[in-house]
mmCIF file of N, CA and C in Angstrom:
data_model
loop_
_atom_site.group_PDB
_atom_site.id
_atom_site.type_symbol
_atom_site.label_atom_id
_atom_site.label_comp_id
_atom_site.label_asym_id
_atom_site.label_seq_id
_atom_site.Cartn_x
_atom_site.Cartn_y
_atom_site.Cartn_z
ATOM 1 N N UNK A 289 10.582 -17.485 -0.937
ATOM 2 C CA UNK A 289 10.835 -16.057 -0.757
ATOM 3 C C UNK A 289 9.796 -15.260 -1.560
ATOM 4 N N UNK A 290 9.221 -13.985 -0.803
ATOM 5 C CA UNK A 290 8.125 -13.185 -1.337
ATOM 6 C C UNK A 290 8.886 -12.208 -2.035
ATOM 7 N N UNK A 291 8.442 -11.738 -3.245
ATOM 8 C CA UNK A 291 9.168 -10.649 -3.848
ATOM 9 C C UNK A 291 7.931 -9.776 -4.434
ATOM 10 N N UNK A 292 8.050 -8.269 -4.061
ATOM 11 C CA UNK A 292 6.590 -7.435 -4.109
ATOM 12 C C UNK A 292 7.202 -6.081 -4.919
ATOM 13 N N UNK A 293 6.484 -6.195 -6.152
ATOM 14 C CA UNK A 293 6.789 -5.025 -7.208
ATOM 15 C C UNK A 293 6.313 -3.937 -7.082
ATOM 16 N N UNK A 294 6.196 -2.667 -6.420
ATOM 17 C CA UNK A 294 5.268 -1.624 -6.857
ATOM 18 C C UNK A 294 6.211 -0.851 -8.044
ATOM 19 N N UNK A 295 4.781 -0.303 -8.476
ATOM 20 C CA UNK A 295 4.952 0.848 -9.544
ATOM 21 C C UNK A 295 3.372 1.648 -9.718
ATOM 22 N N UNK A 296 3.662 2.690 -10.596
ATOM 23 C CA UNK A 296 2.425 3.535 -10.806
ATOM 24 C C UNK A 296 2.797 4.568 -10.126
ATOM 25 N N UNK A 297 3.807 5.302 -9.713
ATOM 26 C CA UNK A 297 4.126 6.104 -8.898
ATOM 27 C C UNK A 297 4.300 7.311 -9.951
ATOM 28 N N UNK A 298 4.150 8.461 -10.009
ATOM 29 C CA UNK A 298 4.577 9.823 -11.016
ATOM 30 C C UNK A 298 3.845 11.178 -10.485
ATOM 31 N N UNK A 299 4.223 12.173 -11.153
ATOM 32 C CA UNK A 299 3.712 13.597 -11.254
ATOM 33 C C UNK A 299 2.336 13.613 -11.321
ATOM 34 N N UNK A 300 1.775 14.133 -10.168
ATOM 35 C CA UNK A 300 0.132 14.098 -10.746
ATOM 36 C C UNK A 300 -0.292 15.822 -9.945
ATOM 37 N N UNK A 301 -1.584 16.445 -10.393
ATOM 38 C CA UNK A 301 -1.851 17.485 -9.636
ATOM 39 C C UNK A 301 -2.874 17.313 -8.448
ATOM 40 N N UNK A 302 -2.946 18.553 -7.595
ATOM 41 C CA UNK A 302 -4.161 18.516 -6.790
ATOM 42 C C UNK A 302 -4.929 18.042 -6.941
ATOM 43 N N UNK A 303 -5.782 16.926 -6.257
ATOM 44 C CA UNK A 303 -7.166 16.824 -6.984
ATOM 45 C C UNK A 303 -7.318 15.770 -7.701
ATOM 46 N N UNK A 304 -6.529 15.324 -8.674
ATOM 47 C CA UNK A 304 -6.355 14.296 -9.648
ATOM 48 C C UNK A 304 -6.384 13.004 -8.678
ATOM 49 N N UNK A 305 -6.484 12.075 -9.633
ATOM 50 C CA UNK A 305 -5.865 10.509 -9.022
ATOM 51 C C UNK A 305 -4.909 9.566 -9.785
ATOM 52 N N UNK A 306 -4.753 8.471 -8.650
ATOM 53 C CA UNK A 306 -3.588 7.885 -9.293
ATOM 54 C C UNK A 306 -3.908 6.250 -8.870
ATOM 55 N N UNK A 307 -3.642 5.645 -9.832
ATOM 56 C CA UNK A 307 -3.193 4.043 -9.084
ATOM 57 C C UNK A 307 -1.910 3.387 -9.271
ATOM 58 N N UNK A 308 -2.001 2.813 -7.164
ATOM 59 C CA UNK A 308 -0.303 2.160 -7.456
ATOM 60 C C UNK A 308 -0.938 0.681 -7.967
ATOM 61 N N UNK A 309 0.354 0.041 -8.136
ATOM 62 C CA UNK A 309 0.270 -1.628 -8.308
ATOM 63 C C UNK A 309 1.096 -2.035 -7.432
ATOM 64 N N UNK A 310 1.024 -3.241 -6.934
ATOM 65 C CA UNK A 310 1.736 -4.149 -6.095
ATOM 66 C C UNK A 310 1.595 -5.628 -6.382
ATOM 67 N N UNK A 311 2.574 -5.960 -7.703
ATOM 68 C CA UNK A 311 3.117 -7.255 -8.263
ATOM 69 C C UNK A 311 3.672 -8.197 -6.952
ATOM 70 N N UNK A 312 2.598 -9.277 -6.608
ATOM 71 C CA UNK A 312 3.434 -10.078 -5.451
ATOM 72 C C UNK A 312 3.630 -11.644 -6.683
ATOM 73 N N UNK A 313 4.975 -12.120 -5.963
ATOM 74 C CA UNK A 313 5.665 -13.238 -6.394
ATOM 75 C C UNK A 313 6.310 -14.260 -5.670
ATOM 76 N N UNK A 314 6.144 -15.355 -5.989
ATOM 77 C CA UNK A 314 6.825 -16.333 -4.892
ATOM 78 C C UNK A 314 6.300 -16.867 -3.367
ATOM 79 N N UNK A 315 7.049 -17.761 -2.691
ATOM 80 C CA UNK A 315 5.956 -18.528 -1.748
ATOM 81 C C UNK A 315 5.743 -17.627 -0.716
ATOM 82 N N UNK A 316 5.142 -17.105 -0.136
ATOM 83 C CA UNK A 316 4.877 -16.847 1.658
ATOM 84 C C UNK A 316 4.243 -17.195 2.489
ATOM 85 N N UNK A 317 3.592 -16.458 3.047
ATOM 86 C CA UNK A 317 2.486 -16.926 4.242
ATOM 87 C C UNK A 317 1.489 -17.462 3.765
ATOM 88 N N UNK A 318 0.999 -18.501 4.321
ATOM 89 C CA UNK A 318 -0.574 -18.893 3.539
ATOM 90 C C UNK A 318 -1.376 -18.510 3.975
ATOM 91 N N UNK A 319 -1.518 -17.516 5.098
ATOM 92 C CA UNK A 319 -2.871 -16.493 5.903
ATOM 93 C C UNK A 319 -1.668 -15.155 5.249
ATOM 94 N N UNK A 320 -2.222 -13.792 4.726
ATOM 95 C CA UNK A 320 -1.435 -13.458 4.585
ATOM 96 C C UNK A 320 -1.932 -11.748 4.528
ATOM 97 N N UNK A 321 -1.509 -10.864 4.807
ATOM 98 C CA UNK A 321 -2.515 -9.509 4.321
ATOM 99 C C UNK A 321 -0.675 -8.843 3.300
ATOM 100 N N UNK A 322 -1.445 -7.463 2.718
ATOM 101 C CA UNK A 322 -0.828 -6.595 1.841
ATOM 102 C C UNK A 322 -1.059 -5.447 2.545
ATOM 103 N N UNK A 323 -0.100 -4.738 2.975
ATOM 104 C CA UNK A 323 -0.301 -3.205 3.283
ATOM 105 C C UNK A 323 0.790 -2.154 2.542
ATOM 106 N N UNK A 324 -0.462 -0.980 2.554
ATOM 107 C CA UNK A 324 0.562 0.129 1.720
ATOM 108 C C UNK A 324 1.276 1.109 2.664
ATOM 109 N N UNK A 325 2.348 1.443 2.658
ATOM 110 C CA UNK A 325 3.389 2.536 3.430
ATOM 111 C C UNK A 325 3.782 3.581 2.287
ATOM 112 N N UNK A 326 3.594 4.634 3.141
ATOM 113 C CA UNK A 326 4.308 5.742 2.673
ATOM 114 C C UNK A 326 5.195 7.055 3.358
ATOM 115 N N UNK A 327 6.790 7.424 2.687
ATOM 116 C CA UNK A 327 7.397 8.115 3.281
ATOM 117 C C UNK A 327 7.958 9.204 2.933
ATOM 118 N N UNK A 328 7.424 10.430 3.599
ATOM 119 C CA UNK A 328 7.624 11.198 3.204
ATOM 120 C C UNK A 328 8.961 12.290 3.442
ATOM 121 N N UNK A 329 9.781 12.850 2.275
ATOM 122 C CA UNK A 329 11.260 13.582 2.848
ATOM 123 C C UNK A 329 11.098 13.893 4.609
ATOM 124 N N UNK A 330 12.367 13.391 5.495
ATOM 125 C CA UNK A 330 12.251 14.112 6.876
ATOM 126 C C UNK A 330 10.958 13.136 7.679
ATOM 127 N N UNK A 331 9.765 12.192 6.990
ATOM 128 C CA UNK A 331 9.137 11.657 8.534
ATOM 129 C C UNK A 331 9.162 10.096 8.235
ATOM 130 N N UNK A 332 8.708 9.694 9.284
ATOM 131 C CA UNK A 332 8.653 8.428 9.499
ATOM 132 C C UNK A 332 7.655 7.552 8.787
ATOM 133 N N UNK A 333 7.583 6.339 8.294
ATOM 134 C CA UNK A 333 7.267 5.420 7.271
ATOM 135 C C UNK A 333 5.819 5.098 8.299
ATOM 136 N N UNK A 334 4.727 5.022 7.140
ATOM 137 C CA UNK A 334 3.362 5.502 8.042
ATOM 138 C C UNK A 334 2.590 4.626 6.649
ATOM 139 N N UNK A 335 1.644 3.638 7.835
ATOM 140 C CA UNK A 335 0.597 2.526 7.170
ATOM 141 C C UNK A 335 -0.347 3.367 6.601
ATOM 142 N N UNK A 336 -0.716 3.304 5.412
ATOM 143 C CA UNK A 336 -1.950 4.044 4.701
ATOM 144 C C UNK A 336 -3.258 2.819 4.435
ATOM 145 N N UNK A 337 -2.868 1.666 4.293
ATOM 146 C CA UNK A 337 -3.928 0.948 3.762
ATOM 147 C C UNK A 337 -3.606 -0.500 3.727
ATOM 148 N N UNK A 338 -4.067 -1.444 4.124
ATOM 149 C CA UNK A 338 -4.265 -3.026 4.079
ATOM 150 C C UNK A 338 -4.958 -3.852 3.682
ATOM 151 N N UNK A 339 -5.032 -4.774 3.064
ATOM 152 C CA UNK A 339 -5.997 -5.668 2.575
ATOM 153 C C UNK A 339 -5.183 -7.429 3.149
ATOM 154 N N UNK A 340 -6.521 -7.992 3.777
ATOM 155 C CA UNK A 340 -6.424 -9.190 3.869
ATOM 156 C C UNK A 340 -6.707 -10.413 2.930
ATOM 157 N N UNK A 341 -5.953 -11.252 2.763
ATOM 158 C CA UNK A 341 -5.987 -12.236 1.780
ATOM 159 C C UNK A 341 -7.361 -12.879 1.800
ATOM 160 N N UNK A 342 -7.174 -13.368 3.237
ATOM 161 C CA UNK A 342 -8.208 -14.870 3.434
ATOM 162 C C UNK A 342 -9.626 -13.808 3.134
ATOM 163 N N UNK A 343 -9.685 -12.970 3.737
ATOM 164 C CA UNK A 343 -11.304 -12.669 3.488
ATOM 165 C C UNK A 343 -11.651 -11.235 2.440
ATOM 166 N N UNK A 344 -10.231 -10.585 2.479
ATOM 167 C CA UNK A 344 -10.676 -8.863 1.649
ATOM 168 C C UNK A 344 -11.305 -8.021 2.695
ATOM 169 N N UNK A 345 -10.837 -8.129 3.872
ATOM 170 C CA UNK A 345 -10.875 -7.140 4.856
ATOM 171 C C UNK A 345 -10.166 -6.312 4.708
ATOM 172 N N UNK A 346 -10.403 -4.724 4.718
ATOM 173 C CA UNK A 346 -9.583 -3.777 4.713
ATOM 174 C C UNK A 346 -9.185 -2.760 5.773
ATOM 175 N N UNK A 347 -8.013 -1.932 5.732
ATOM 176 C CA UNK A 347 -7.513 -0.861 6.778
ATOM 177 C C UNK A 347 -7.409 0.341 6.315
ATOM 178 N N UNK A 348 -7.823 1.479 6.812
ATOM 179 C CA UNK A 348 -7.389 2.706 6.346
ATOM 180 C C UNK A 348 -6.512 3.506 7.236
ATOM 181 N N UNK A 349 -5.770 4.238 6.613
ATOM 182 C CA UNK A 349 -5.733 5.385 8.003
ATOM 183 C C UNK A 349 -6.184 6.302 7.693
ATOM 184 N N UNK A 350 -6.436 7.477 8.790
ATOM 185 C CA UNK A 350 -8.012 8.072 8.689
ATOM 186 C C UNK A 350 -7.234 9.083 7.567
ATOM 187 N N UNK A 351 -6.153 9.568 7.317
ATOM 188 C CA UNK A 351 -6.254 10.653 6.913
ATOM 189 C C UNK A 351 -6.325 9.988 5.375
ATOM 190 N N UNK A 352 -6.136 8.790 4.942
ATOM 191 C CA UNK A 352 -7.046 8.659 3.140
ATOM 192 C C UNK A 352 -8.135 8.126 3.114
ATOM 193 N N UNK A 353 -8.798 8.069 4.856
ATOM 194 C CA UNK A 353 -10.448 7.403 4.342
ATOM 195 C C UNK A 353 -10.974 7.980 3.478
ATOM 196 N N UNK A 354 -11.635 7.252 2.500
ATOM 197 C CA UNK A 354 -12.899 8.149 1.673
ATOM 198 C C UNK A 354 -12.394 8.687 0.377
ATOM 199 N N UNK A 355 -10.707 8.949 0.398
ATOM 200 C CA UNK A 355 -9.737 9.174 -0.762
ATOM 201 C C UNK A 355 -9.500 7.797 -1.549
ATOM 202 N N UNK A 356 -8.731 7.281 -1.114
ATOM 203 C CA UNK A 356 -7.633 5.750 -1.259
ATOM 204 C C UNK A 356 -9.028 4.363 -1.102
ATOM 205 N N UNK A 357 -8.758 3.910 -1.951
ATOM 206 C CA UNK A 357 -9.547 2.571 -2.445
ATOM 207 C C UNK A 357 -8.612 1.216 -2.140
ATOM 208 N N UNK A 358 -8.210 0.555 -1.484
ATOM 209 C CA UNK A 358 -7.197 -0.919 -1.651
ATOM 210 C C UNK A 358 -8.173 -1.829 -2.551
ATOM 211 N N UNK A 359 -7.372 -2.846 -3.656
ATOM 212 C CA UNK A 359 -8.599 -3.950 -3.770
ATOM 213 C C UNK A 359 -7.634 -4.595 -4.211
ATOM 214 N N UNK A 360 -7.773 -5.940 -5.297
ATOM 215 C CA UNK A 360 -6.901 -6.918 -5.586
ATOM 216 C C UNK A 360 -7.511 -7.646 -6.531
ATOM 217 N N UNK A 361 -6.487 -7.931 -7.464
ATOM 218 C CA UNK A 361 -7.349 -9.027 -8.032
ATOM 219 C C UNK A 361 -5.841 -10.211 -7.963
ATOM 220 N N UNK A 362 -7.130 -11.468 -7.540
ATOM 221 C CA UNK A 362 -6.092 -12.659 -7.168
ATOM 222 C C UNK A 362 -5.937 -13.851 -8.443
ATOM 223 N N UNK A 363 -6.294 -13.089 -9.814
ATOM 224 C CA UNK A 363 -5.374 -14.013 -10.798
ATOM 225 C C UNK A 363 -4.162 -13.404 -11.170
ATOM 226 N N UNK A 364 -4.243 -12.201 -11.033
ATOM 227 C CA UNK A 364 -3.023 -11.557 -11.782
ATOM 228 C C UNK A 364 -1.633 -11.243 -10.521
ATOM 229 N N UNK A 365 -1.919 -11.993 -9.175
ATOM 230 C CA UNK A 365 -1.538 -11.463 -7.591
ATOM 231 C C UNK A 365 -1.299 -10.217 -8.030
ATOM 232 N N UNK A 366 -1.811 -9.212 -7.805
ATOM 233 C CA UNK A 366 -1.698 -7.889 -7.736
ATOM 234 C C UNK A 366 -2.549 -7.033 -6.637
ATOM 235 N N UNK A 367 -2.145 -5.987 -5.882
ATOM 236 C CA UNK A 367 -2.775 -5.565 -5.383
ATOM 237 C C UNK A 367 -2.753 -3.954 -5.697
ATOM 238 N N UNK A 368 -3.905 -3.353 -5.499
ATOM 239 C CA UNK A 368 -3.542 -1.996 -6.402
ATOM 240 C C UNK A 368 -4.073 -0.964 -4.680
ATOM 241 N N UNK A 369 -3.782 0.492 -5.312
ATOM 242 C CA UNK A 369 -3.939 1.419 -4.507
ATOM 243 C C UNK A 369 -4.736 2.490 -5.323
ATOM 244 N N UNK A 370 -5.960 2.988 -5.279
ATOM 245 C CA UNK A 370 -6.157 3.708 -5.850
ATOM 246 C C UNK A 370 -6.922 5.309 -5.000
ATOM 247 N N UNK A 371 -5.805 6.107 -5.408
ATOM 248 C CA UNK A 371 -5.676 7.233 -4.963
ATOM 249 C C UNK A 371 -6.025 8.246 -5.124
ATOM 250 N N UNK A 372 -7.154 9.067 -4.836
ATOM 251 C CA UNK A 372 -8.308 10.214 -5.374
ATOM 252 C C UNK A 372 -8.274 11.065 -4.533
ATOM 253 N N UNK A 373 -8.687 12.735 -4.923
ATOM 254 C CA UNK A 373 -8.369 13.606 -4.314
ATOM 255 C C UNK A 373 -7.398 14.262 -3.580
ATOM 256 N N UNK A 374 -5.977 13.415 -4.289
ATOM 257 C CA UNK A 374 -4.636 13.830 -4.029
ATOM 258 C C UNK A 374 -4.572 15.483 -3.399
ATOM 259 N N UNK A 375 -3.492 15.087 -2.624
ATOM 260 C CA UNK A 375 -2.847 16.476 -1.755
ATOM 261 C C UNK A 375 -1.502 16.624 -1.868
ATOM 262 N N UNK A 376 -1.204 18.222 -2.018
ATOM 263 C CA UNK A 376 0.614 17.905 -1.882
ATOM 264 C C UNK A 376 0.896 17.147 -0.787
ATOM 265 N N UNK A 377 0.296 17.203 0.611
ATOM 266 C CA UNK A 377 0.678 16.172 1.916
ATOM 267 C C UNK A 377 0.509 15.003 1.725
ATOM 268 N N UNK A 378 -0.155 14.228 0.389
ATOM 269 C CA UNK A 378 0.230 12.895 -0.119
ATOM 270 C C UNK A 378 1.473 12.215 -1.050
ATOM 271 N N UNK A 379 2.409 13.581 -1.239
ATOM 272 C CA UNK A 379 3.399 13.715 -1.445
ATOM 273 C C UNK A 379 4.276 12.515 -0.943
ATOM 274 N N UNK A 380 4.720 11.662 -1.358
ATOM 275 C CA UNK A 380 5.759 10.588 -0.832
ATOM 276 C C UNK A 380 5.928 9.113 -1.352
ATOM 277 N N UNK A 381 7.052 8.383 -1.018
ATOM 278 C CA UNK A 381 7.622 7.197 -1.650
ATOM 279 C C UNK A 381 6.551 6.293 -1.132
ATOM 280 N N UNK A 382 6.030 5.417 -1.895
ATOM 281 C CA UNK A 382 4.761 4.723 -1.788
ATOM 282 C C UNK A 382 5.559 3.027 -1.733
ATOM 283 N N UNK A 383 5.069 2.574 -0.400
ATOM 284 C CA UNK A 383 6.039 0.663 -0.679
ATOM 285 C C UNK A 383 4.869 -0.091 0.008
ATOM 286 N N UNK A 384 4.915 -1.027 -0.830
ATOM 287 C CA UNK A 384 3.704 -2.361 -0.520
ATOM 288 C C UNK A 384 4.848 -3.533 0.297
ATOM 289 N N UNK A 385 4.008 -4.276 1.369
ATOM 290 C CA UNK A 385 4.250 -5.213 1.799
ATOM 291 C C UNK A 385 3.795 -6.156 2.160
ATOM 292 N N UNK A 386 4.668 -7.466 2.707
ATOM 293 C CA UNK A 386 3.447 -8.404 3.175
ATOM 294 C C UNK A 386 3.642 -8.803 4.435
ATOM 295 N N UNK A 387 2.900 -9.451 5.508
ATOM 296 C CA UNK A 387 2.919 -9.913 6.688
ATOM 297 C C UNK A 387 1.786 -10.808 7.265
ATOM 298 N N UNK A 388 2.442 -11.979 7.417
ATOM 299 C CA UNK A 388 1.339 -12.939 7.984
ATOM 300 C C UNK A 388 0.299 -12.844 8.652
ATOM 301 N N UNK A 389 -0.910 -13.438 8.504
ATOM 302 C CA UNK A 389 -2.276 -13.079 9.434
ATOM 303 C C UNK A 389 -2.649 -11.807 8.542
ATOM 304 N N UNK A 390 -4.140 -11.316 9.409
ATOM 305 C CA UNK A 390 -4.398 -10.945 8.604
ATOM 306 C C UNK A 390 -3.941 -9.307 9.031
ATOM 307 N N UNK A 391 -5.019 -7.972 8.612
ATOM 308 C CA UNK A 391 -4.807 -6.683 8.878
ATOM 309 C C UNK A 391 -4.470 -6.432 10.148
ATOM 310 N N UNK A 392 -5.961 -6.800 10.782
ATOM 311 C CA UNK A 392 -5.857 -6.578 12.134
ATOM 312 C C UNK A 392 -6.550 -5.006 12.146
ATOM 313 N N UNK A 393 -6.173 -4.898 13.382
ATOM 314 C CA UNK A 393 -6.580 -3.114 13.315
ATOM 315 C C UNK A 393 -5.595 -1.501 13.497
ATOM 316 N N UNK A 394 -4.615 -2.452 13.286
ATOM 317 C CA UNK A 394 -3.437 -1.335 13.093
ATOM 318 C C UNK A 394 -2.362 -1.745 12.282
ATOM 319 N N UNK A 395 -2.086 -0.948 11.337
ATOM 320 C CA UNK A 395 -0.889 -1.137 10.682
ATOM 321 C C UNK A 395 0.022 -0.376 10.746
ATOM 322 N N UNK A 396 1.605 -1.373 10.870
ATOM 323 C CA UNK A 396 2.893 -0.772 11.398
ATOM 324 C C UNK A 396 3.897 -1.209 10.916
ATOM 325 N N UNK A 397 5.157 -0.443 10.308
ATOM 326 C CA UNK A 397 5.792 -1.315 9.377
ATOM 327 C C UNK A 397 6.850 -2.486 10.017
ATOM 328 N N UNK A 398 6.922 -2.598 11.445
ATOM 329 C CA UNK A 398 7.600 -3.154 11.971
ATOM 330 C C UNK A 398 6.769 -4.844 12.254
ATOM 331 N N UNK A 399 5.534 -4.857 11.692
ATOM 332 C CA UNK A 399 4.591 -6.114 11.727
ATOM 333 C C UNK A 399 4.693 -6.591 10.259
ATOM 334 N N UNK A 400 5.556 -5.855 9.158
ATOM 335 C CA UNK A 400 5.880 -6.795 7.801
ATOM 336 C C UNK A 400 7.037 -7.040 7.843
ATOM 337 N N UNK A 401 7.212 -8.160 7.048
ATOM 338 C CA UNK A 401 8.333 -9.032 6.890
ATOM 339 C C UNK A 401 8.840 -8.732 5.297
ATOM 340 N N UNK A 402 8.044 -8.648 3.847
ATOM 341 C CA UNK A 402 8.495 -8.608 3.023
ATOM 342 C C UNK A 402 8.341 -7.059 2.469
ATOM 343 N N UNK A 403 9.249 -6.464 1.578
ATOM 344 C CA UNK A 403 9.062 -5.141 1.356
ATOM 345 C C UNK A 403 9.429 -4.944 -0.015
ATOM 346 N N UNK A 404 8.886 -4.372 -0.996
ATOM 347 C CA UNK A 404 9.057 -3.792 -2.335
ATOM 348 C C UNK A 404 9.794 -2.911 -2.138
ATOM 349 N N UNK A 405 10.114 -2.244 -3.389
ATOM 350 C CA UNK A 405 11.259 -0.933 -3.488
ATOM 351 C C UNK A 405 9.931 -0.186 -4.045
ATOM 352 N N UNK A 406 10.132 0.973 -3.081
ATOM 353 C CA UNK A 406 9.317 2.158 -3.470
ATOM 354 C C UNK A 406 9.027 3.308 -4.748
ATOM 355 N N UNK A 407 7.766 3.169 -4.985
ATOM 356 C CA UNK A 407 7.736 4.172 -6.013
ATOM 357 C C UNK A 407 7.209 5.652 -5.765
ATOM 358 N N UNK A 408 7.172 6.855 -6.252
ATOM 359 C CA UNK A 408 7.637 7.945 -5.612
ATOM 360 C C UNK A 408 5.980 8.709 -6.591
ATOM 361 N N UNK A 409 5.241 9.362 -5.520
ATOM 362 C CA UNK A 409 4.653 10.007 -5.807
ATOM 363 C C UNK A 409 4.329 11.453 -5.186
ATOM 364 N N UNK A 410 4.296 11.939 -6.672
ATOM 365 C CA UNK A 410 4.276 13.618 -5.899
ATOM 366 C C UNK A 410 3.165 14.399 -6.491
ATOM 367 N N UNK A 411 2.770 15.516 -5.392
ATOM 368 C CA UNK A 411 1.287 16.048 -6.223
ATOM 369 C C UNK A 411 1.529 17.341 -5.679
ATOM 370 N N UNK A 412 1.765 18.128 -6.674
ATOM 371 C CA UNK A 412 2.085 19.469 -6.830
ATOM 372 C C UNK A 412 0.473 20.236 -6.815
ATOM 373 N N UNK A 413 0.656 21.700 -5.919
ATOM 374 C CA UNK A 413 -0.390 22.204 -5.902
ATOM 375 C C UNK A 413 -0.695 23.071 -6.991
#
């Protein structure tokens, strides 16, 4: 069983940045990617970012290209999110997951299987 920690979630302003973490634990897939979700009060749970195991292929969605960094480091299994040029519309509960194979070219939360408990970020204007 996969068990996936985020944290790093808090009060930050316009503009500023932030990094999440995503503590993974225990056996899963042995092809395997990490993607980040986020949900905001009132909408629907929406892929921001992926990273693949086997090679460090990554996913964005367009609206944090060029903001949001994914990377990993694979002694500590952690995967981080790092988040620049925050917007109040980045406002929302931030959850890492995992799902076999790799990114692919779309991410959807109905293609992961394991899910962290969300940490909550908000960016006041």
């Amino acid at each position: 069983e996969v068990q996936l920690q985020a944290s790093g979630g808090g009060l930050v302003q316009t503009g500023e940045s932030r990094t999440l973490s995503c503590a993974v634990s225990g056996f899963g897939f042995e092809d395997y990617s990490i993607g980040w979700f986020r949900q905001a009060p009132g909408k629907e749970r929406e892929g921001v970012s992926c990273i693949s195991d086997s090679d460090g292929s990554t996913w964005y969605a367009d609206s944090v290209k060029g903001r949001f960094t994914i990377f990993r480091d694979k002694s500590k299994n952690t995967v981080f999110l790092h988040m620049s040029s925050l917007k109040p519309e980045d406002t929302a509960v931030y959850y890492c997951a995992e799902r076999e194979l790799s990114c692919g070219t779309s991410v959807h939360s109905t293609m992961y299987d394991y899910w962290g408990q969300g940490t909550l970020v908000t960016v006041s204007s």
